[in-house]
PDB file of C-alpha atoms in Angstrom:
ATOM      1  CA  UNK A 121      13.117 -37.533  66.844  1.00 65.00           C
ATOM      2  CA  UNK A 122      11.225 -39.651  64.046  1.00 66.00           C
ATOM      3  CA  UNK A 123      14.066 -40.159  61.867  1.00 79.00           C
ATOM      4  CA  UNK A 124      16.627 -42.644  61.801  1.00 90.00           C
ATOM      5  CA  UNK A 125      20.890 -41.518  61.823  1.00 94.00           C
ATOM      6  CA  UNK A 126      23.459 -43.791  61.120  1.00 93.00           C
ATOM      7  CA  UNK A 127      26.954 -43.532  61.022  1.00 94.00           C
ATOM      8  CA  UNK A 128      29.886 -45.317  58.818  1.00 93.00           C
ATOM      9  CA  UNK A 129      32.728 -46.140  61.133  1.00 91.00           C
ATOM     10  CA  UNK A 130      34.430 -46.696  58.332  1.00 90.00           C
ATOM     11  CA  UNK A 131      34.463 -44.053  56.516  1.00 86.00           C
ATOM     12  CA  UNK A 132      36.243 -41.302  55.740  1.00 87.00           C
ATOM     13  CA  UNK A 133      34.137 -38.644  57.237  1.00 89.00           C
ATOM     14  CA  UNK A 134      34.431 -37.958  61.120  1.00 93.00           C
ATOM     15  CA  UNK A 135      31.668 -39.334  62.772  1.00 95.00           C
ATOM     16  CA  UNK A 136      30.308 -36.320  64.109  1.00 95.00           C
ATOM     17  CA  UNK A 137      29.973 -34.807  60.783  1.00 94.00           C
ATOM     18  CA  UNK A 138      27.898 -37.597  59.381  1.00 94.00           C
ATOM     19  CA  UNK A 139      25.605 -36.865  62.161  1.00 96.00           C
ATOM     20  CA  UNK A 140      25.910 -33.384  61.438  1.00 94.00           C
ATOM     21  CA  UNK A 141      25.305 -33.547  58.213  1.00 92.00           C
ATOM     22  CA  UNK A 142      22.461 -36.042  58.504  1.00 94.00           C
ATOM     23  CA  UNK A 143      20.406 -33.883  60.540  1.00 94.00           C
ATOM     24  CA  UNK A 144      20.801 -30.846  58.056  1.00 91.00           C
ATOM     25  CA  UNK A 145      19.530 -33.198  55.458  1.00 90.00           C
ATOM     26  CA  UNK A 146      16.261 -34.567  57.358  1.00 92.00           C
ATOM     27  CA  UNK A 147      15.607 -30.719  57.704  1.00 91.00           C
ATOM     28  CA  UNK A 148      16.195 -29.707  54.330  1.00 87.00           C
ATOM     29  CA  UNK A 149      14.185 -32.835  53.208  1.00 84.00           C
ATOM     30  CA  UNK A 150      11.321 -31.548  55.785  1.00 86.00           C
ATOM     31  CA  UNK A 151      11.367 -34.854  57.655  1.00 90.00           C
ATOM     32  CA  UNK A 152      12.906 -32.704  61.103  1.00 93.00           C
ATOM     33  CA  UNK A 153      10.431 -29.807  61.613  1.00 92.00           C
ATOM     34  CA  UNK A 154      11.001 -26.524  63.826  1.00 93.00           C
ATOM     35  CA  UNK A 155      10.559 -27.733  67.534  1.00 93.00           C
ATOM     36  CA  UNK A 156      10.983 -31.317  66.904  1.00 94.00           C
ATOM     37  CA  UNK A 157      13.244 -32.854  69.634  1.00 95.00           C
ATOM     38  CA  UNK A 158      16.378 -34.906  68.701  1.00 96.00           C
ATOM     39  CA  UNK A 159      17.347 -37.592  71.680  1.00 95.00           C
ATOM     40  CA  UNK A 160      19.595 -36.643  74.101  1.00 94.00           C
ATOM     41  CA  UNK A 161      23.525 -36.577  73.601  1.00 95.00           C
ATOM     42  CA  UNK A 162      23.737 -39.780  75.980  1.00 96.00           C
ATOM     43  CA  UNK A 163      21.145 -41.747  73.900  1.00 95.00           C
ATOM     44  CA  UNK A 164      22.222 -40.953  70.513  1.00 96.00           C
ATOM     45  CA  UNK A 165      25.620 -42.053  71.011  1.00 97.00           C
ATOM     46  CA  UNK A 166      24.527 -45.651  72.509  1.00 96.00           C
ATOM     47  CA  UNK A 167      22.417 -45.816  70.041  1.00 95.00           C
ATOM     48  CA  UNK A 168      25.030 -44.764  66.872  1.00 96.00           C
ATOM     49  CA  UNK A 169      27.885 -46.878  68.629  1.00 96.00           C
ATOM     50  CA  UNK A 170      30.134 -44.196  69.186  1.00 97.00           C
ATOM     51  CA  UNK A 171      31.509 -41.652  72.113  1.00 97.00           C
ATOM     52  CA  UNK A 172      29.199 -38.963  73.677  1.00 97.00           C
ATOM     53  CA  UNK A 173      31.442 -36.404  72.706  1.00 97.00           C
ATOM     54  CA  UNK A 174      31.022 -37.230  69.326  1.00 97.00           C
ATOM     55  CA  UNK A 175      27.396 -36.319  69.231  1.00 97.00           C
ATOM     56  CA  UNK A 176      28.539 -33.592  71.492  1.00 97.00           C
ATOM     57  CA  UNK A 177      30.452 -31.828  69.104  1.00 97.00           C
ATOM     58  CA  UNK A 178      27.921 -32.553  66.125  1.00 96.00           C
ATOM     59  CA  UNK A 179      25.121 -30.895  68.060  1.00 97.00           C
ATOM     60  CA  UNK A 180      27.317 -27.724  68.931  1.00 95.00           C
ATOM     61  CA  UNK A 181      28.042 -27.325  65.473  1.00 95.00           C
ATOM     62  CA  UNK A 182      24.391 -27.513  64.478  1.00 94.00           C
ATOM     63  CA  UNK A 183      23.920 -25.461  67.480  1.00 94.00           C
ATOM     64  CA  UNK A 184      26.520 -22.590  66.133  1.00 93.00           C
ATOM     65  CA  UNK A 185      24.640 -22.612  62.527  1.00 90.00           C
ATOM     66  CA  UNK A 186      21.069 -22.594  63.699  1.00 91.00           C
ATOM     67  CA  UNK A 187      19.907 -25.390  62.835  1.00 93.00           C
ATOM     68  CA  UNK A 188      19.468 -26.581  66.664  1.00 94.00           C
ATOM     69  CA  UNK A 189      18.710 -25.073  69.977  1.00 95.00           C
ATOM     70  CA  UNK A 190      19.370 -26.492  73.153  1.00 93.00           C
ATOM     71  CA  UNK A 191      17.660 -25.257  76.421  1.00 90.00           C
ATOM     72  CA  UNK A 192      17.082 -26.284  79.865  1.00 88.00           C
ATOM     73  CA  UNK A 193      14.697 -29.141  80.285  1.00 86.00           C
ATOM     74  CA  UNK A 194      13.459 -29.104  76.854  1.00 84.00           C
ATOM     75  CA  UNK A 195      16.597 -30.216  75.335  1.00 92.00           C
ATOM     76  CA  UNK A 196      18.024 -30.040  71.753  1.00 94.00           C
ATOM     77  CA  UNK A 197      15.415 -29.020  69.633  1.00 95.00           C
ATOM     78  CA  UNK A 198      15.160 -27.878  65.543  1.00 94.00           C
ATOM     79  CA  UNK A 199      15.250 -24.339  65.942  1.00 93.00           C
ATOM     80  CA  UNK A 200      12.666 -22.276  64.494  1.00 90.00           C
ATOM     81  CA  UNK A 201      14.527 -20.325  61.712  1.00 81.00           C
ATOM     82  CA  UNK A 202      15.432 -23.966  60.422  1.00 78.00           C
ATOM     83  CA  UNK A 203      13.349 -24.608  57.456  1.00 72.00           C
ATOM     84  CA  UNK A 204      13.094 -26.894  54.384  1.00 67.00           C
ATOM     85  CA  UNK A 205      14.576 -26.608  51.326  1.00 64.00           C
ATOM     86  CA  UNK A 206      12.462 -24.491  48.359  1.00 65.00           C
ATOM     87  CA  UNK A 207      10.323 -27.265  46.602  1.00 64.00           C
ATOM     88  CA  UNK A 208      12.509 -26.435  42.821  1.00 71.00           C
ATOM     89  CA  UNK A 209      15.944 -27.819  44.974  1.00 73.00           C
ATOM     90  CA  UNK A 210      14.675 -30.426  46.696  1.00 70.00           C
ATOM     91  CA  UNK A 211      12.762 -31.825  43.194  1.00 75.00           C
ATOM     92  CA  UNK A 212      15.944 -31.262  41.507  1.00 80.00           C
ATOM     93  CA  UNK A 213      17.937 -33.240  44.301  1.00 81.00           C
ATOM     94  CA  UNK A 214      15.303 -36.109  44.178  1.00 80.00           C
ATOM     95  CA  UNK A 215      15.893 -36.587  40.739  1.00 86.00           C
ATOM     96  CA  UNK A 216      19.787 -36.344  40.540  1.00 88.00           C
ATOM     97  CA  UNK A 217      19.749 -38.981  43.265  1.00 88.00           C
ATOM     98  CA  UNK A 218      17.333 -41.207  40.858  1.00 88.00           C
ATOM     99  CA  UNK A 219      20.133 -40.900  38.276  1.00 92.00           C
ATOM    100  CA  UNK A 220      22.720 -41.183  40.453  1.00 91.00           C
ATOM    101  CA  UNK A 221      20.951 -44.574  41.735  1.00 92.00           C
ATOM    102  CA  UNK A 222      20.188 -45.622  38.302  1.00 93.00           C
ATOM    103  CA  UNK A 223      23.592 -45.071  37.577  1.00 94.00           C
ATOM    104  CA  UNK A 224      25.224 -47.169  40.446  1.00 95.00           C
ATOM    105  CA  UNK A 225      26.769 -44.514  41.802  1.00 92.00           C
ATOM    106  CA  UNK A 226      27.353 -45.416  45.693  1.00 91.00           C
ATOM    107  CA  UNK A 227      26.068 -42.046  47.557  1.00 88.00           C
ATOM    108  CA  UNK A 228      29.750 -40.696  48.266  1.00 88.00           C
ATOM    109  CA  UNK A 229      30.226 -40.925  44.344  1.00 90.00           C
ATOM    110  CA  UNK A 230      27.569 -39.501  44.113  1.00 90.00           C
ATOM    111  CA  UNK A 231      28.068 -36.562  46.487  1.00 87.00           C
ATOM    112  CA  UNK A 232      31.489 -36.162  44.886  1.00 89.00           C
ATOM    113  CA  UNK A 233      30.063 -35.302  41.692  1.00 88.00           C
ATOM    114  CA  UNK A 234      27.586 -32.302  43.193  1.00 86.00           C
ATOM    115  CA  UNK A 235      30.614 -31.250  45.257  1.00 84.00           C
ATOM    116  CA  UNK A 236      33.107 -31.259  41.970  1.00 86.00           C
ATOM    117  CA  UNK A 237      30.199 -29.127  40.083  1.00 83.00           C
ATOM    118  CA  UNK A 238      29.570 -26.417  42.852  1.00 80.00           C
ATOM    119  CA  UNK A 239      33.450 -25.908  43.053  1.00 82.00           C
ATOM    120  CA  UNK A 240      33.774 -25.772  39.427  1.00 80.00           C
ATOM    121  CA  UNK A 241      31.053 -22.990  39.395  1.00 64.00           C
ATOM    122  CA  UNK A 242      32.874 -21.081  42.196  1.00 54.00           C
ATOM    123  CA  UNK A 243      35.999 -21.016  40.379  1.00 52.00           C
ATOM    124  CA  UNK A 244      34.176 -19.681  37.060  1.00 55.00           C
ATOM    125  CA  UNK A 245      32.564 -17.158  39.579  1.00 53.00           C
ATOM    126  CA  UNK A 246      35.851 -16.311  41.013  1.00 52.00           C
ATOM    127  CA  UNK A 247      37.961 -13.148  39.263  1.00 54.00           C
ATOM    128  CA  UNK A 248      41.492 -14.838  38.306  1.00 55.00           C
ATOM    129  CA  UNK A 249      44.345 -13.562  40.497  1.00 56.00           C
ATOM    130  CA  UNK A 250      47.073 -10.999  39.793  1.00 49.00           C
TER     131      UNK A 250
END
């Protein structure tokens, strides 16, 4: 794997969805490609700090979305459906996270924002009840 993961211990996000969500990201950002190999369960974990099951459970989840396959001898590897992001989303993320920067919003601030605006346009979205 030519990227770099790291994990927050102290944060408020399980561990194993930080590396979760950390390897959807390098894909969406292009920086993971279809067939490139992620280290092994064992070596991730020394290398993050934290228990093999961790990463365990972080790769079946990517496993269970597509984003990852694991096989026999080759290992965990970006599966071939996984792609990156359209170029309009990914320009449009770039530049929210220059603003957001600019801003000095810390990246969970940050994140809280996008995830505050995509909920408000589901509710919108979403016929009231009764």
């Amino acid at each position: 794997m030519s990227v770099q993961l790291e994990v927050d211990l102290d944060s408020g996000v399980p561990v194993y969805e930080q590396v979760r969500a950390q390897v959807v990201a390098h894909v969406a950002a292009g920086r993971l490609r279809p067939g490139d190999r992620l280290p092994t369960i064992r070596a991730l974990a020394t290398d993050l700090g934290v228990a093999p099951g961790t990463v365990a459970r972080a790769f079946r989840e990517l496993e269970a979305t597509g984003v990852v396959v694991t096989r026999r001898r080759a290992g965990t590897q970006v599966a071939a459906g996984a792609t990156a992001a359209d170029d309009a989303p990914r320009a449009a993320a770039a530049a929210y996270a220059d603003a957001a920067r600019s801003a000095g919003l810390t990246p969970d601030e940050a994140l809280d924002l996008v995830r505050g605006v995509l909920l408000g346009t589901a509710a919108r979205r979403t016929p009231p009840h009764g």
